[in-house]
Amino acid sequence: METRHFLTLSDLNTGELGVILARASELKKERKQGVQNDSLRGKTLAQIFEKSSTRTRVSFEAGMTQLGGNSMFLSPRDTQLGRGEPIEDTARVISRMVDVVVIRTDAHEKLETFAQHSCVPVINALTDLFHPCQLLADVLTYQEHRGDIKGKHIAWVGDGNNVCHSWMKAATLLDFQLHIATPESHKPDKAIASVCKDHIEWTSDPNAAVRNADVVVTDTWASMGQEQEKQERETIFKDYQVNQVLMSKAKTDALFMHCLPAYRGSEVTAEVIDGPQSVVWDEAENRLHSQKALLEFLLT
Ligand code: CP
Ligand code: NVA
């Protein structure tokens, strides 16, 4: 059987995504009820992180433990990867020893190279191009609060970045409309936009994107690796802040989402992220439940 990877949301079809989300809800319920689940007993996860992480790392590690498995964290500083051992060789070696590998890196091609040489499933824990695990949690969160996301109007405001690209893929798989507002200079990737064209609409005007929206989503203006541009980006994106005035243009019961970490006073005001429309803590918690379901899907 061919090894299944999860490098982008397109590695799943709509039905499979539905199965994973339904299982995530079940696992969440079971955890609240204190039900013990050993579905991944004896399995080992290796986590390779070339960038910082709080949510992704903790949720994968806790998730493996909760399902009876083990996980190890590998920083490039401590492995031979950091001293120049080729990705291909690292993939061949690690994948002969563990059952699944989670990778957070910069270039998406590095992740693809690893997956090509891995004999076990590889999961994308964020690259410069995509963050598919985030979308499992975000869609689950929407469903919990509002039901089916099909046909809904989601507004993305800010940078056309990795998380935005995964929202674009989700729109295509789950048949909702993503209205994207970014500065002309920071539009999403053209190739991804062309694949998702039937489910996305771009504008440079945040007010137009959020008008009548069911959800308003944003993310940091300076992603990991763009720290030197932080100052310049504050200027470029200053009209794209999600504040109460912008939120008031969306539906009255619109949700506010953010993958976190958030920078209050930049891409979002404290009033919005800490206010009644915000579901960011549910999104963060749902990383755990949805990734446990993903691990089970890939491993059992
Ligand atoms: N949202 C997210 O991926 O958070 P971390 O960078 O903390 O993992
Ligand atoms: N776009 C952000 C997401 C962090 C979870 C980044 O890549 O840094």
XYZ file of C-alpha atoms and ligand atoms in Angstrom:
316
model
C 0.000 0.000 0.000
C 1.289 3.470 -0.862
C 2.286 5.657 2.105
C -0.222 8.464 2.727
C 1.194 11.865 3.588
C -0.526 15.067 4.733
C 1.477 17.838 3.087
C -1.489 19.961 1.986
C -5.252 19.643 2.398
C -5.346 18.328 -1.190
C -3.886 15.066 0.127
C -7.417 14.353 1.387
C -10.681 14.227 -0.511
C -13.841 15.821 0.845
C -15.132 12.530 2.258
C -11.879 11.774 4.071
C -11.776 15.257 5.527
C -15.323 14.710 6.821
C -14.306 11.400 8.411
C -11.346 13.022 10.189
C -13.460 15.924 11.486
C -16.198 13.591 12.732
C -13.620 11.441 14.506
C -12.070 14.602 16.001
C -15.434 15.510 17.564
C -15.757 11.990 18.930
C -12.249 12.055 20.412
C -12.961 15.448 21.970
C -16.112 14.127 23.596
C -14.307 11.003 24.831
C -11.519 13.060 26.362
C -14.035 15.221 28.249
C -15.680 12.033 29.520
C -12.326 10.597 30.612
C -12.480 7.671 28.173
C -9.044 6.088 27.679
C -8.087 5.353 24.071
C -5.043 3.288 23.109
C -5.422 3.308 19.329
C -1.767 4.282 18.767
C -0.200 2.057 21.409
C 3.384 1.176 20.443
C 3.559 3.860 17.749
C 6.260 6.527 17.717
C 6.076 10.014 16.268
C 9.172 12.052 15.392
C 8.700 15.834 15.335
C 11.269 17.842 13.358
C 10.849 21.577 13.946
C 13.056 24.099 12.166
C 10.867 26.964 13.420
C 9.302 27.834 16.783
C 5.971 26.412 17.879
C 3.726 26.252 20.915
C 0.366 24.855 19.745
C 1.502 22.456 17.031
C 4.284 20.867 19.007
C 2.337 20.532 22.258
C -0.810 19.220 20.563
C 1.035 16.516 18.613
C 3.025 15.435 21.653
C 0.035 15.406 24.010
C -2.092 13.759 21.314
C 0.319 10.848 20.868
C 0.497 10.320 24.641
C -3.298 10.400 24.950
C -3.599 7.733 22.244
C -1.080 5.447 23.961
C 1.890 6.262 21.691
C 5.161 8.133 22.086
C 6.662 11.173 20.524
C 10.142 12.659 20.278
C 11.110 16.224 19.486
C 14.074 16.727 17.151
C 15.607 20.153 16.821
C 17.940 20.576 13.837
C 20.482 21.963 16.298
C 20.768 18.568 17.946
C 20.537 16.307 14.900
C 22.887 15.811 11.969
C 20.329 17.628 9.789
C 21.651 20.850 11.303
C 25.200 19.857 10.321
C 24.338 19.275 6.684
C 23.205 15.636 6.464
C 20.980 15.546 3.360
C 17.212 15.601 3.896
C 16.895 12.483 1.748
C 19.233 10.478 3.993
C 17.611 11.808 7.158
C 14.193 10.795 5.844
C 15.345 7.287 4.913
C 16.898 6.740 8.348
C 14.257 8.270 10.637
C 11.361 6.688 8.759
C 12.864 3.215 9.287
C 12.665 3.792 13.042
C 9.392 5.605 13.698
C 5.789 5.323 12.474
C 5.014 8.923 11.512
C 6.962 12.161 11.091
C 5.742 15.719 11.693
C 7.813 18.497 10.106
C 7.782 22.297 10.423
C 10.180 23.986 8.044
C 10.545 26.952 5.683
C 10.603 25.798 2.037
C 7.679 23.526 1.167
C 9.993 21.657 -1.241
C 12.061 20.464 1.722
C 8.982 18.828 3.191
C 8.159 17.245 -0.189
C 11.702 15.889 -0.496
C 11.478 14.377 2.971
C 8.127 12.767 2.132
C 9.453 11.322 -1.138
C 12.152 9.470 0.780
C 10.093 8.486 3.818
C 8.516 5.042 4.143
C 6.064 6.328 6.803
C 3.466 9.135 6.699
C 4.787 12.690 6.848
C 2.623 15.527 8.208
C 3.091 19.210 7.395
C 3.288 21.165 10.651
C 3.652 24.443 8.662
C 5.809 25.498 5.752
C 6.150 28.892 4.093
C 3.387 27.803 1.709
C 0.788 25.898 3.761
C -0.465 25.105 7.270
C -3.019 22.329 6.685
C -3.222 21.096 10.316
C -4.466 24.549 11.313
C -7.391 24.222 8.929
C -8.514 20.892 10.403
C -8.931 22.708 13.724
C -10.460 25.824 12.184
C -13.134 23.955 10.250
C -13.923 21.816 13.298
C -14.318 25.014 15.325
C -16.650 26.540 12.747
C -18.764 23.369 12.687
C -19.053 23.297 16.480
C -20.293 26.875 16.605
C -22.338 27.161 13.419
C -22.744 23.768 11.684
C -21.911 23.022 8.046
C -19.458 25.489 6.460
C -20.636 24.685 2.910
C -21.855 27.800 1.091
C -20.694 30.157 3.839
C -18.818 33.424 3.350
C -15.429 33.521 5.050
C -13.354 36.715 4.957
C -9.564 36.569 5.119
C -8.015 39.935 5.983
C -4.271 40.677 5.992
C -1.355 38.814 4.440
C -1.814 36.274 1.618
C 0.334 33.784 3.547
C 0.610 30.069 4.355
C -2.540 30.002 6.514
C -4.457 31.926 3.837
C -3.347 29.331 1.238
C -4.704 26.532 3.406
C -8.016 28.404 3.807
C -8.113 28.595 -0.003
C -7.660 24.827 -0.271
C -10.332 24.290 2.392
C -12.777 26.494 0.454
C -12.326 24.254 -2.584
C -12.679 20.987 -0.657
C -15.641 22.099 1.466
C -17.363 24.350 -1.059
C -17.459 27.701 0.731
C -16.482 31.148 -0.574
C -13.294 32.788 0.690
C -13.210 36.578 0.245
C -9.575 37.614 0.523
C -8.507 41.184 1.322
C -4.769 41.817 1.093
C -2.628 44.676 -0.178
C -1.888 44.298 -3.907
C 1.759 43.611 -2.963
C 0.890 40.702 -0.644
C -1.690 38.705 -2.580
C -1.775 34.931 -2.186
C 0.350 32.715 -4.428
C -0.844 32.897 -8.049
C -0.616 29.176 -8.793
C -2.641 28.237 -5.692
C -5.160 30.977 -6.474
C -5.636 29.648 -9.963
C -6.400 26.114 -8.702
C -8.894 27.524 -6.161
C -10.343 30.242 -8.407
C -13.980 29.102 -8.233
C -14.027 29.454 -4.443
C -12.049 32.638 -3.853
C -12.493 36.307 -4.558
C -9.723 38.866 -4.072
C -10.019 42.546 -3.197
C -7.665 45.114 -1.705
C -10.576 46.485 0.367
C -11.100 44.780 3.760
C -14.577 46.362 4.089
C -15.693 44.689 0.864
C -14.324 41.297 1.924
C -16.037 41.260 5.329
C -19.417 42.604 4.189
C -21.966 39.959 5.282
C -19.236 37.505 6.255
C -19.966 34.529 8.518
C -16.355 34.487 9.728
C -13.537 37.029 9.747
C -10.041 35.474 9.871
C -6.651 37.071 10.135
C -3.065 36.156 11.007
C 0.156 37.915 11.934
C 1.444 40.472 9.441
C 4.999 39.107 9.781
C 5.269 35.338 9.635
C 8.211 33.360 10.951
C 11.222 34.172 8.782
C 9.954 37.695 8.036
C 11.081 39.234 11.330
C 13.328 41.793 9.577
C 10.327 43.096 7.607
C 8.208 43.600 10.733
C 8.458 47.390 10.784
C 7.814 47.779 7.063
C 4.876 45.381 7.239
C 3.232 47.373 10.048
C 2.977 50.223 7.530
C 1.908 48.101 4.560
C -0.896 46.376 6.491
C -2.080 49.241 8.710
C -5.476 49.459 6.974
C -6.042 45.709 7.383
C -6.459 45.600 11.161
C -9.447 43.585 12.348
C -11.064 45.952 14.827
C -14.612 46.435 16.087
C -15.474 48.791 13.202
C -14.455 46.176 10.626
C -16.208 43.382 12.545
C -19.421 45.428 12.567
C -19.536 45.186 8.754
C -19.731 41.373 8.902
C -22.892 39.486 9.942
C -23.943 40.326 13.489
C -23.186 36.769 14.614
C -19.906 36.521 12.659
C -17.094 34.599 14.325
C -13.542 35.905 14.642
C -10.717 33.417 14.031
C -6.922 33.586 14.292
C -4.460 30.680 14.276
C -2.301 32.399 16.951
C 0.148 33.668 18.020
C -1.623 37.053 17.761
C -0.233 40.551 18.072
C -2.864 42.748 19.731
C -2.807 46.271 18.352
C -1.437 45.112 14.970
C -3.524 42.656 12.919
C -6.277 42.528 15.575
C -7.397 44.685 18.472
C -7.693 43.302 21.997
C -11.377 44.200 21.906
C -11.980 41.765 19.031
C -9.708 38.857 19.957
C -10.781 38.970 23.619
C -14.382 39.788 22.745
C -17.561 37.680 22.438
C -17.208 36.892 18.708
C -13.752 35.400 19.084
C -13.349 31.597 19.063
C -9.551 31.544 19.060
C -9.188 29.404 22.218
C -11.485 26.750 20.759
C -9.400 26.818 17.579
C -6.252 26.283 19.619
C -7.766 23.419 21.644
C -9.107 21.797 18.506
C -5.563 21.419 17.181
C -5.283 18.572 19.700
C -8.476 16.730 18.804
C -8.203 17.140 15.030
C -4.558 16.048 14.894
C -5.322 12.982 17.011
C -7.941 12.082 14.415
C -5.432 12.753 11.626
C -2.820 10.512 13.294
C -5.361 7.705 13.634
C -6.419 8.173 9.993
C -2.835 7.895 8.740
C -1.705 5.131 11.093
C -4.574 2.721 11.641
N -1.075 28.133 15.128
C 0.114 27.531 15.292
O 0.538 26.723 14.468
O 0.755 27.847 16.441
P 2.249 27.443 16.846
O 3.187 28.211 15.953
O 2.366 27.834 18.270
O 2.429 25.966 16.640
N 1.676 32.697 9.260
C 2.264 32.360 10.530
C 1.503 31.268 11.180
C 1.997 30.867 12.545
C 1.261 29.697 13.116
C 3.713 31.982 10.329
O 4.024 31.292 9.334
O 4.552 32.363 11.139
